[in-house]
Amino acid sequence: MPMRQILVTSALPYANGQIHIGHLVEYIQTDIWVRFQRMRGHEVHYVGADDTHGTPIMLRAEKEGITPKELIANVWKEHKRDFDNFLVSFDNYYSTDSAENKILSEEIYIKLRDAGLIEKRAIEQAYDPVKEMFLPDRFIKGECPKCGAKDQYGDSCEKCGATYAPTDLKNPFSVVSGATPIRKVSDHYFFKLSDPRCEKFLRDWTQVKTPLQAEARNKMKEWVGEPGESQLGDWDISRDAPYFGFEIPDAPGKYFYVWLDAPIGYYASFLNLCQQKGLDFNEWTKPDTTTEQYHFIGKDILYFHTLFWPATLHFSGYRTPTNVFAHGFLTVDGEKMSKSRGTFITAHSVIECGLNPEWLRYYFAAKLNASMEDLDLNLQDFTARVNSDLLGKYINIASRSAGFLVKRFGGIVDDAAMSHPLLGQLADAKDEIADLYETREYAKALRRVMELADLVNGFVDSNKPWEIAKDPSKEQELQTICSITLEAFRRLTLYLKPVVPNVAAGVEKFFNISPMSWEDVNKSLSSKQAINPYQHLMTRIDPVMIEKLIEANQQ
C-alpha cells in the first residue's frame, strides 16, 4: 500500500487541572489509532500540548502565589507524566504558551483581518463589580437561554449543546465572587462567520467534502442550514485585560480568546516538531497538500473543531482537516463521575494504586466504536473482562506451551508446523482487523481477536500438550503442538499491539524478534532463533485494588 503522511492530534487538556480517566478515553483512542498506523508503515506525527491561556489560569496562579508561567510549567510536568504512564505516544507534547504559537496566531489573525473577516464592535459584557474585571464565559453561570437548564456556563449548554453569548444567560452570577454581573461596554474583535463566504465554505465542508460522523454532520447542518437559513453567528475572538494570553496585534489591552489560539496550538506543536526533525511544515499544512490531518476530540467541543477551526484555517491559507473524530463522555458504573463516590478517578491515582495502565487501555478499547455515544466504565465488568480476556484467553496461551518448548527443545520451534491451518486462519483475519482499527471500531476488532484466541485455546485443549509430554515417543508431536500454539500467540499479540504495547514488547523480547509491523503476521517464528524462557507478562486484577482506587479518589 502507498505510504500515507498523517498528522494526528488529541484535544488539548487545560492547564488548570489533573488528567482523569474521562480524558484518557480520548488519548487512548487516539494512541491506538496512531500505533496501528505506525505498524502499517505510514509516516505519522502525533502532537499535543497543554492549553494554557485564559482567566482561570491567571486566577489560579494568583491564588497559589506564583506566576501563570510557573503554574503551567508545573501542570505540564504532571500531564506529561500521566500521558507517559498510560503509554500515550506523542511525538511532541508542547504548550500553547509558546513562541511558535504566538507567531502563528498573529499571522493567522492578520490574514483573517486582511481578508475582511475581522470586525471591531463595541459590545456590552458581563462585568464583576466586586472583582472589577470583565468575566469570561466560563466564569459566568446561569440558566441556558435555549432549554432553561440551570447552572450552565456562559458560552455553551452541556445539556442541549446550544452555544450563546454570556449576556444571553438567564439569572446569571459570577463564579469568581457570586455577584450578579453588571453590563459594561468594551470594544471587541469578531471573526465574521456569518459572512457569505464562510457560510458557503462551512456548508460545503461539513455537508459534502468531509466524511464527518453522521451525528456530527447532522449537528452541523443545524448551524449551516440551507442557503439563506444559516444559524452561524460572528465569533468574539478577543478578551479584555487582565488576561493571560497573547495580545492582539495593534490592539493594546486586548487578548486573543483562548479558543482562537488553542487549536492553532496543534500547528505550533507540529511546527516545533518540524524544527526538531527537519520536516517541511509548509508541505504538511498548505491547502493543496497530499498529507492527512485528523483531530480526535470529545463531542462537547465539536462546534469549535468543525466550524471555527476549519474556517480559521481555510481563510488564512492553510489546509483544512481531513476529518474530525468525536467520541462520547465516560460514565462510571452508569453514572456521571463523582468525587463524593470516588469515581472521579485521576490518571495518577490509577498508577499510585498499582493498576496496570494496559488494563484500562484494553477495557476502553473493548467499549469504543466510531460513534459519539457515551461509554461506561463498569468497575465489576472491568475486572471480569480484563481477567477473562487478557489473562484467561490471551496470556494463558503462552504460559501453557512455552515451558515445554524451552525445557524439552531448547526453545526451538518446528518450522514444518508453521503451515498449520490454524495459523492460516489467524493470518486471514489481518485485513478485517485492520479495517476495524482504521475505522476506529475497536470493540469489534477486539471481539474478533478474542474469537481467534478461543480457537487457539480450543486447539490446545483438544491436543493436550501436558498429556503428550508424558509419552517419550511423542516428542515430535509435542514440539509441533507447542510451536503452533506459540506462533498463534505471536499473531494474536500482533493484533493486540496497538492496544497493549508494553505486553507486545514483552512478547517480542520473549520470542527474540524485532518489533512487529502489521505485515509480520505473514511471517513465522523460526528454528534459527530460539525463544527465551517465559516470564509473566501480566497479572490479574485483584478486586481489592479497585476498592483502594475508589477510596483514594473519595472526598
PDB file of N, CA and C in Angstrom, residues 199-234:
ATOM      1  N   GLU A 199     -20.165  31.034   5.321  1.00  0.00           N
ATOM      2  CA  GLU A 199     -21.346  30.168   5.272  1.00  0.00           C
ATOM      3  C   GLU A 199     -21.223  29.147   4.152  1.00  0.00           C
ATOM      4  N   LYS A 200     -20.871  29.617   2.965  1.00  0.00           N
ATOM      5  CA  LYS A 200     -20.761  28.718   1.815  1.00  0.00           C
ATOM      6  C   LYS A 200     -19.668  27.673   2.045  1.00  0.00           C
ATOM      7  N   PHE A 201     -18.513  28.128   2.532  1.00  0.00           N
ATOM      8  CA  PHE A 201     -17.411  27.203   2.778  1.00  0.00           C
ATOM      9  C   PHE A 201     -17.807  26.147   3.808  1.00  0.00           C
ATOM     10  N   LEU A 202     -18.380  26.572   4.933  1.00  0.00           N
ATOM     11  CA  LEU A 202     -18.692  25.630   6.008  1.00  0.00           C
ATOM     12  C   LEU A 202     -19.830  24.681   5.617  1.00  0.00           C
ATOM     13  N   ARG A 203     -20.771  25.164   4.840  1.00  0.00           N
ATOM     14  CA  ARG A 203     -21.852  24.282   4.376  1.00  0.00           C
ATOM     15  C   ARG A 203     -21.253  23.165   3.511  1.00  0.00           C
ATOM     16  N   ASP A 204     -20.337  23.540   2.651  1.00  0.00           N
ATOM     17  CA  ASP A 204     -19.707  22.567   1.764  1.00  0.00           C
ATOM     18  C   ASP A 204     -18.773  21.644   2.552  1.00  0.00           C
ATOM     19  N   TRP A 205     -18.002  22.227   3.472  1.00  0.00           N
ATOM     20  CA  TRP A 205     -17.003  21.434   4.216  1.00  0.00           C
ATOM     21  C   TRP A 205     -17.670  20.419   5.143  1.00  0.00           C
ATOM     22  N   THR A 206     -18.717  20.820   5.826  1.00  0.00           N
ATOM     23  CA  THR A 206     -19.345  19.926   6.798  1.00  0.00           C
ATOM     24  C   THR A 206     -20.334  18.952   6.168  1.00  0.00           C
ATOM     25  N   GLN A 207     -20.952  19.340   5.041  1.00  0.00           N
ATOM     26  CA  GLN A 207     -22.030  18.523   4.489  1.00  0.00           C
ATOM     27  C   GLN A 207     -21.628  17.725   3.255  1.00  0.00           C
ATOM     28  N   VAL A 208     -20.531  18.103   2.592  1.00  0.00           N
ATOM     29  CA  VAL A 208     -20.165  17.458   1.324  1.00  0.00           C
ATOM     30  C   VAL A 208     -18.747  16.899   1.358  1.00  0.00           C
ATOM     31  N   LYS A 209     -17.785  17.766   1.609  1.00  0.00           N
ATOM     32  CA  LYS A 209     -16.388  17.390   1.414  1.00  0.00           C
ATOM     33  C   LYS A 209     -15.811  16.503   2.508  1.00  0.00           C
ATOM     34  N   THR A 210     -16.260  16.652   3.732  1.00  0.00           N
ATOM     35  CA  THR A 210     -15.630  15.969   4.864  1.00  0.00           C
ATOM     36  C   THR A 210     -16.511  14.827   5.354  1.00  0.00           C
ATOM     37  N   PRO A 211     -15.954  13.624   5.453  1.00  0.00           N
ATOM     38  CA  PRO A 211     -16.767  12.472   5.888  1.00  0.00           C
ATOM     39  C   PRO A 211     -16.974  12.445   7.401  1.00  0.00           C
ATOM     40  N   LEU A 212     -17.590  13.509   7.929  1.00  0.00           N
ATOM     41  CA  LEU A 212     -17.863  13.563   9.362  1.00  0.00           C
ATOM     42  C   LEU A 212     -18.763  12.412   9.790  1.00  0.00           C
ATOM     43  N   GLN A 213     -18.702  12.068  11.082  1.00  0.00           N
ATOM     44  CA  GLN A 213     -19.669  11.107  11.617  1.00  0.00           C
ATOM     45  C   GLN A 213     -21.087  11.630  11.358  1.00  0.00           C
ATOM     46  N   ALA A 214     -22.006  10.709  11.171  1.00  0.00           N
ATOM     47  CA  ALA A 214     -23.378  11.115  10.844  1.00  0.00           C
ATOM     48  C   ALA A 214     -23.944  12.066  11.894  1.00  0.00           C
ATOM     49  N   GLU A 215     -23.678  11.766  13.172  1.00  0.00           N
ATOM     50  CA  GLU A 215     -24.198  12.627  14.245  1.00  0.00           C
ATOM     51  C   GLU A 215     -23.607  14.028  14.135  1.00  0.00           C
ATOM     52  N   ALA A 216     -22.317  14.101  13.798  1.00  0.00           N
ATOM     53  CA  ALA A 216     -21.650  15.400  13.683  1.00  0.00           C
ATOM     54  C   ALA A 216     -22.176  16.178  12.485  1.00  0.00           C
ATOM     55  N   ARG A 217     -22.321  15.486  11.364  1.00  0.00           N
ATOM     56  CA  ARG A 217     -22.806  16.167  10.162  1.00  0.00           C
ATOM     57  C   ARG A 217     -24.207  16.740  10.400  1.00  0.00           C
ATOM     58  N   ASN A 218     -25.062  15.949  11.031  1.00  0.00           N
ATOM     59  CA  ASN A 218     -26.425  16.407  11.301  1.00  0.00           C
ATOM     60  C   ASN A 218     -26.435  17.595  12.254  1.00  0.00           C
ATOM     61  N   LYS A 219     -25.557  17.538  13.268  1.00  0.00           N
ATOM     62  CA  LYS A 219     -25.484  18.642  14.224  1.00  0.00           C
ATOM     63  C   LYS A 219     -25.024  19.918  13.531  1.00  0.00           C
ATOM     64  N   MET A 220     -24.033  19.793  12.663  1.00  0.00           N
ATOM     65  CA  MET A 220     -23.537  20.966  11.958  1.00  0.00           C
ATOM     66  C   MET A 220     -24.566  21.508  10.961  1.00  0.00           C
ATOM     67  N   LYS A 221     -25.380  20.608  10.440  1.00  0.00           N
ATOM     68  CA  LYS A 221     -26.413  21.059   9.494  1.00  0.00           C
ATOM     69  C   LYS A 221     -27.402  22.008  10.172  1.00  0.00           C
ATOM     70  N   GLU A 222     -27.597  21.821  11.474  1.00  0.00           N
ATOM     71  CA  GLU A 222     -28.468  22.728  12.220  1.00  0.00           C
ATOM     72  C   GLU A 222     -27.907  24.151  12.191  1.00  0.00           C
ATOM     73  N   TRP A 223     -26.574  24.258  12.121  1.00  0.00           N
ATOM     74  CA  TRP A 223     -25.938  25.576  12.154  1.00  0.00           C
ATOM     75  C   TRP A 223     -25.769  26.170  10.757  1.00  0.00           C
ATOM     76  N   VAL A 224     -25.291  25.360   9.817  1.00  0.00           N
ATOM     77  CA  VAL A 224     -25.024  25.916   8.482  1.00  0.00           C
ATOM     78  C   VAL A 224     -26.303  26.028   7.658  1.00  0.00           C
ATOM     79  N   GLY A 225     -27.292  25.166   7.947  1.00  0.00           N
ATOM     80  CA  GLY A 225     -28.580  25.247   7.274  1.00  0.00           C
ATOM     81  C   GLY A 225     -28.492  25.157   5.761  1.00  0.00           C
ATOM     82  N   GLU A 226     -29.569  25.514   5.132  1.00  0.00           N
ATOM     83  CA  GLU A 226     -29.603  25.654   3.679  1.00  0.00           C
ATOM     84  C   GLU A 226     -29.224  27.098   3.335  1.00  0.00           C
ATOM     85  N   PRO A 227     -28.871  27.376   2.080  1.00  0.00           N
ATOM     86  CA  PRO A 227     -28.553  28.760   1.698  1.00  0.00           C
ATOM     87  C   PRO A 227     -29.648  29.721   2.150  1.00  0.00           C
ATOM     88  N   GLY A 228     -29.230  30.778   2.848  1.00  0.00           N
ATOM     89  CA  GLY A 228     -30.189  31.757   3.349  1.00  0.00           C
ATOM     90  C   GLY A 228     -30.795  31.402   4.682  1.00  0.00           C
ATOM     91  N   GLU A 229     -30.443  30.226   5.239  1.00  0.00           N
ATOM     92  CA  GLU A 229     -31.030  29.788   6.510  1.00  0.00           C
ATOM     93  C   GLU A 229     -29.963  29.499   7.561  1.00  0.00           C
ATOM     94  N   SER A 230     -28.757  30.010   7.396  1.00  0.00           N
ATOM     95  CA  SER A 230     -27.663  29.724   8.318  1.00  0.00           C
ATOM     96  C   SER A 230     -27.932  30.302   9.707  1.00  0.00           C
ATOM     97  N   GLN A 231     -27.528  29.550  10.727  1.00  0.00           N
ATOM     98  CA  GLN A 231     -27.624  29.992  12.112  1.00  0.00           C
ATOM     99  C   GLN A 231     -26.270  30.468  12.643  1.00  0.00           C
ATOM    100  N   LEU A 232     -25.284  30.578  11.747  1.00  0.00           N
ATOM    101  CA  LEU A 232     -23.941  30.963  12.180  1.00  0.00           C
ATOM    102  C   LEU A 232     -23.928  32.402  12.665  1.00  0.00           C
ATOM    103  N   GLY A 233     -23.317  32.592  13.832  1.00  0.00           N
ATOM    104  CA  GLY A 233     -23.144  33.938  14.353  1.00  0.00           C
ATOM    105  C   GLY A 233     -21.673  34.313  14.320  1.00  0.00           C
ATOM    106  N   ASP A 234     -21.383  35.591  14.385  1.00  0.00           N
ATOM    107  CA  ASP A 234     -19.991  36.021  14.414  1.00  0.00           C
ATOM    108  C   ASP A 234     -19.369  35.632  15.750  1.00  0.00           C
TER     109      ASP A 234
END
